[in-house]
């Protein structure tokens, strides 16, 4: 079936640490891939996206590369800030509305 | 400001009561969605609509009904609330089914507690 698997959280990092949140997907064909972010008390908002293999999405210092060979779309940031504390969701497109992963909570401490 | 507005923001229901959650968008989006968010479960799609007058079931539709009588509104109804429906409900809209350009626009959520 079509699904998205994210690494379990919560993830706690010190400010300026390197962040990786793993995401893998299963799908027929070649879906578009997304990362959404949910700040406390808010709805989700699009962080970045990639629509085909080898594309790199980037925004606000975050990056993710669409890897067809490993069916992955891992989120990375070189130096996290306290303001990056949020829940991050990986998502994929298909023949149905977006399918989301379970979310990974990130806490960044000063 | 353009966006998705959900009402109410909070609600406490007794088991067996009914209620309707309202979602309104002013972006002329064709597609609208209702998700629920539960700890450890992520976002799960309840129902969605691909245009005015249409609705379709998502992953967890049981116990819910929806209507899309006007393009800008998508209503989620609970006919007989159960404690298992305690959750945070999010409405979203998009121009197309995946909308790779702009993504989905989400409301700020409705926190529902059923006691």
Short mmCIF file of C-alpha atoms in Angstrom, two decimals:
data_model
loop_
_atom_site.label_atom_id
_atom_site.label_comp_id
_atom_site.label_asym_id
_atom_site.label_seq_id
_atom_site.Cartn_x
_atom_site.Cartn_y
_atom_site.Cartn_z
CA UNK A 1 0.00 0.00 0.00
CA UNK A 2 0.89 3.65 0.11
CA UNK A 3 2.40 4.72 3.39
CA UNK A 4 4.95 6.97 5.04
CA UNK A 5 7.20 5.92 7.90
CA UNK A 6 9.03 8.44 10.03
CA UNK A 7 11.52 7.95 12.80
CA UNK A 8 9.95 7.89 16.23
CA UNK A 9 10.35 10.88 18.45
CA UNK A 10 10.69 12.82 20.48
CA UNK A 11 14.03 14.21 19.41
CA UNK A 12 15.83 16.57 21.78
CA UNK A 13 18.83 18.55 20.57
CA UNK A 14 20.96 21.37 21.81
CA UNK A 15 20.98 24.62 19.87
CA UNK A 16 23.32 24.54 16.82
CA UNK A 17 23.26 20.73 16.66
CA UNK A 18 22.78 18.85 13.39
CA UNK A 19 19.30 17.46 12.73
CA UNK A 20 18.22 14.44 10.73
CA UNK A 21 14.67 13.12 10.73
CA UNK A 22 14.30 9.97 8.65
CA UNK A 23 11.37 9.38 6.33
CA UNK A 24 10.73 6.47 3.98
CA UNK A 25 7.75 5.83 1.76
CA UNK A 26 6.04 3.12 -0.18
CA UNK A 27 4.02 3.98 -3.23
CA UNK A 28 3.21 2.87 -6.71
CA UNK A 29 4.75 5.12 -9.29
CA UNK A 30 6.64 8.25 -8.35
CA UNK A 31 4.87 10.36 -5.77
CA UNK A 32 5.66 13.91 -4.79
CA UNK A 33 7.13 14.20 -1.31
CA UNK A 34 6.63 16.86 1.33
CA UNK A 35 7.69 17.96 4.78
CA UNK A 36 5.18 19.87 6.86
CA UNK A 37 5.84 21.58 10.20
CA UNK A 38 3.41 22.14 13.06
CA UNK A 39 4.35 24.77 15.62
CA UNK A 40 2.68 24.59 19.04
CA UNK A 41 -1.03 25.41 18.92
CA UNK A 42 -1.11 25.79 15.15
CA UNK A 43 -2.08 23.82 12.07
CA UNK A 44 0.42 22.26 9.71
CA UNK A 45 2.25 24.35 7.15
CA UNK A 46 4.29 23.31 4.16
CA UNK A 47 8.02 23.40 4.86
CA UNK A 48 9.48 21.99 1.65
CA UNK A 49 8.73 19.64 -1.21
CA UNK A 50 10.25 17.60 -4.04
CA UNK A 51 8.34 16.38 -7.05
CA UNK A 52 10.77 14.00 -8.75
CA UNK A 53 13.77 11.79 -8.06
CA UNK A 54 16.99 13.58 -7.06
CA UNK A 55 15.15 16.85 -6.46
CA UNK A 56 16.22 18.71 -3.34
CA UNK A 57 13.66 20.74 -1.46
CA UNK A 58 14.90 23.49 0.84
CA UNK A 59 13.46 26.20 3.08
CA UNK A 60 14.50 28.00 6.28
CA UNK A 61 17.78 26.09 6.38
CA UNK A 62 16.06 22.70 6.12
CA UNK A 63 16.79 20.36 3.21
CA UNK A 64 15.52 17.02 1.96
CA UNK A 65 16.49 15.04 -1.14
CA UNK A 66 14.13 12.71 -2.98
CA UNK A 67 15.99 9.38 -3.16
CA UNK A 68 14.18 6.93 -5.41
CA UNK A 69 16.71 4.14 -4.91
CA UNK A 70 16.18 4.11 -1.14
CA UNK A 71 12.57 5.45 -1.21
CA UNK A 72 13.60 8.07 1.30
CA UNK A 73 13.15 11.79 1.93
CA UNK A 74 15.15 12.55 5.08
CA UNK A 75 14.91 16.02 6.59
CA UNK A 76 18.17 17.72 7.60
CA UNK A 77 19.31 20.99 9.07
CA UNK A 78 22.89 21.89 9.83
CA UNK A 79 22.31 24.03 12.91
CA UNK A 80 18.98 23.98 14.73
CA UNK A 81 17.56 26.84 16.75
CA UNK A 82 15.16 26.92 19.67
CA UNK A 83 12.54 28.32 17.29
CA UNK A 84 12.69 25.07 15.27
CA UNK A 85 10.97 23.23 18.11
CA UNK A 86 7.86 21.76 16.49
CA UNK A 87 6.36 18.56 15.13
CA UNK A 88 7.54 17.58 11.65
CA UNK A 89 5.45 15.48 9.28
CA UNK A 90 6.60 13.72 6.14
CA UNK A 91 3.92 13.24 3.47
CA UNK A 92 3.51 11.73 0.03
CA UNK A 93 1.06 12.24 -2.79
CA UNK A 94 -0.70 9.56 -4.78
CA UNK A 95 -4.12 8.79 -6.16
CA UNK A 96 -5.68 9.88 -2.88
CA UNK A 97 -5.19 12.92 -0.67
CA UNK A 98 -1.80 13.35 0.96
CA UNK A 99 -0.74 10.56 3.26
CA UNK A 100 1.12 11.76 6.35
CA UNK A 101 3.59 10.04 8.60
CA UNK A 102 2.97 9.97 12.34
CA UNK A 103 5.07 13.04 12.99
CA UNK A 104 8.32 13.58 14.87
CA UNK A 105 8.43 16.00 17.76
CA UNK A 106 11.63 18.07 17.92
CA UNK A 107 12.64 20.00 21.00
CA UNK A 108 15.68 22.28 20.82
CA UNK A 109 17.15 23.49 24.08
CA UNK A 110 19.38 26.53 24.52
CA UNK B 1 -6.11 37.35 5.78
CA UNK B 2 -6.78 34.52 3.37
CA UNK B 3 -6.79 31.05 4.82
CA UNK B 4 -8.77 28.30 6.46
CA UNK B 5 -10.94 29.12 9.46
CA UNK B 6 -12.26 26.46 11.81
CA UNK B 7 -15.00 26.95 14.38
CA UNK B 8 -15.22 26.28 17.22
CA UNK B 9 -11.65 26.10 18.54
CA UNK B 10 -12.59 24.07 21.63
CA UNK B 11 -15.59 22.00 22.58
CA UNK B 12 -16.54 19.55 25.30
CA UNK B 13 -19.36 17.12 24.50
CA UNK B 14 -21.13 14.49 26.51
CA UNK B 15 -21.33 11.00 25.08
CA UNK B 16 -24.25 10.75 22.69
CA UNK B 17 -24.46 14.46 21.90
CA UNK B 18 -24.15 15.74 18.36
CA UNK B 19 -22.25 18.65 16.92
CA UNK B 20 -21.01 20.16 13.68
CA UNK B 21 -17.55 21.51 13.03
CA UNK B 22 -17.36 24.24 10.44
CA UNK B 23 -14.49 24.84 8.04
CA UNK B 24 -14.41 27.87 5.76
CA UNK B 25 -11.81 28.83 3.16
CA UNK B 26 -11.60 31.97 1.06
CA UNK B 27 -8.96 30.87 -1.46
CA UNK B 28 -11.38 29.39 -4.01
CA UNK B 29 -9.84 25.96 -3.44
CA UNK B 30 -11.56 22.97 -5.01
CA UNK B 31 -10.36 20.36 -2.54
CA UNK B 32 -11.11 20.25 1.17
CA UNK B 33 -10.22 17.69 3.85
CA UNK B 34 -10.91 16.74 7.42
CA UNK B 35 -8.14 15.07 9.43
CA UNK B 36 -7.93 14.03 13.04
CA UNK B 37 -4.71 14.12 15.02
CA UNK B 38 -4.12 11.75 17.92
CA UNK B 39 -0.96 11.11 19.95
CA UNK B 40 1.17 8.44 18.31
CA UNK B 41 -1.20 8.17 15.33
CA UNK B 42 -0.27 11.25 13.34
CA UNK B 43 -2.85 12.71 10.97
CA UNK B 44 -5.58 10.45 9.68
CA UNK B 45 -7.96 11.44 6.92
CA UNK B 46 -11.64 11.30 7.86
CA UNK B 47 -13.43 12.58 4.75
CA UNK B 48 -12.58 14.80 1.85
CA UNK B 49 -14.19 16.65 -1.03
CA UNK B 50 -12.94 17.25 -4.56
CA UNK B 51 -15.46 19.98 -5.28
CA UNK B 52 -18.76 21.55 -4.35
CA UNK B 53 -21.43 18.92 -3.78
CA UNK B 54 -18.97 15.99 -3.56
CA UNK B 55 -17.67 14.02 -0.60
CA UNK B 56 -15.57 10.90 -0.22
CA UNK B 57 -14.48 8.65 2.64
CA UNK B 58 -10.99 8.68 3.98
CA UNK B 59 -9.14 6.33 6.27
CA UNK B 60 -11.34 6.69 9.38
CA UNK B 61 -14.86 7.80 8.32
CA UNK B 62 -16.98 5.82 10.78
CA UNK B 63 -19.03 7.97 13.14
CA UNK B 64 -18.67 11.10 11.01
CA UNK B 65 -20.63 12.71 8.20
CA UNK B 66 -19.71 15.63 5.98
CA UNK B 67 -21.32 18.06 3.59
CA UNK B 68 -19.99 20.47 0.98
CA UNK B 69 -23.03 22.46 -0.08
CA UNK B 70 -20.97 25.54 -0.85
CA UNK B 71 -17.48 25.55 -2.33
CA UNK B 72 -16.03 27.55 0.53
CA UNK B 73 -17.47 25.46 3.38
CA UNK B 74 -16.88 21.90 4.51
CA UNK B 75 -18.85 20.69 7.51
CA UNK B 76 -17.96 17.73 9.71
CA UNK B 77 -20.77 16.24 11.77
CA UNK B 78 -20.75 13.90 14.72
CA UNK B 79 -24.23 12.42 15.14
CA UNK B 80 -23.64 10.62 18.45
CA UNK B 81 -20.30 11.50 20.00
CA UNK B 82 -18.17 8.81 21.63
CA UNK B 83 -15.09 9.16 23.86
CA UNK B 84 -13.01 7.62 21.03
CA UNK B 85 -13.72 10.77 19.04
CA UNK B 86 -11.78 12.90 21.51
CA UNK B 87 -9.12 14.39 19.26
CA UNK B 88 -7.83 17.50 17.55
CA UNK B 89 -9.56 18.01 14.21
CA UNK B 90 -7.89 19.81 11.35
CA UNK B 91 -9.47 21.07 8.19
CA UNK B 92 -7.34 21.71 5.11
CA UNK B 93 -7.85 22.88 1.57
CA UNK B 94 -5.89 22.83 -1.66
CA UNK B 95 -6.15 23.98 -5.25
CA UNK B 96 -5.51 20.48 -6.60
CA UNK B 97 -5.32 17.04 -5.04
CA UNK B 98 -1.64 17.32 -4.19
CA UNK B 99 -0.92 20.99 -4.99
CA UNK B 100 2.84 20.66 -5.26
CA UNK B 101 3.19 24.38 -5.68
CA UNK B 102 1.51 25.64 -2.54
CA UNK B 103 0.72 22.53 -0.53
CA UNK B 104 -2.30 22.13 1.66
CA UNK B 105 -3.48 25.09 3.77
CA UNK B 106 -4.50 23.99 7.24
CA UNK B 107 -6.76 25.56 9.81
CA UNK B 108 -5.59 25.98 13.39
CA UNK B 109 -7.62 23.04 14.64
CA UNK B 110 -10.58 22.20 16.88
CA UNK B 111 -9.88 20.45 20.15
CA UNK B 112 -12.82 18.19 20.96
CA UNK B 113 -13.24 16.32 24.21
CA UNK B 114 -16.02 13.77 24.62
CA UNK B 115 -16.76 12.84 28.22
#
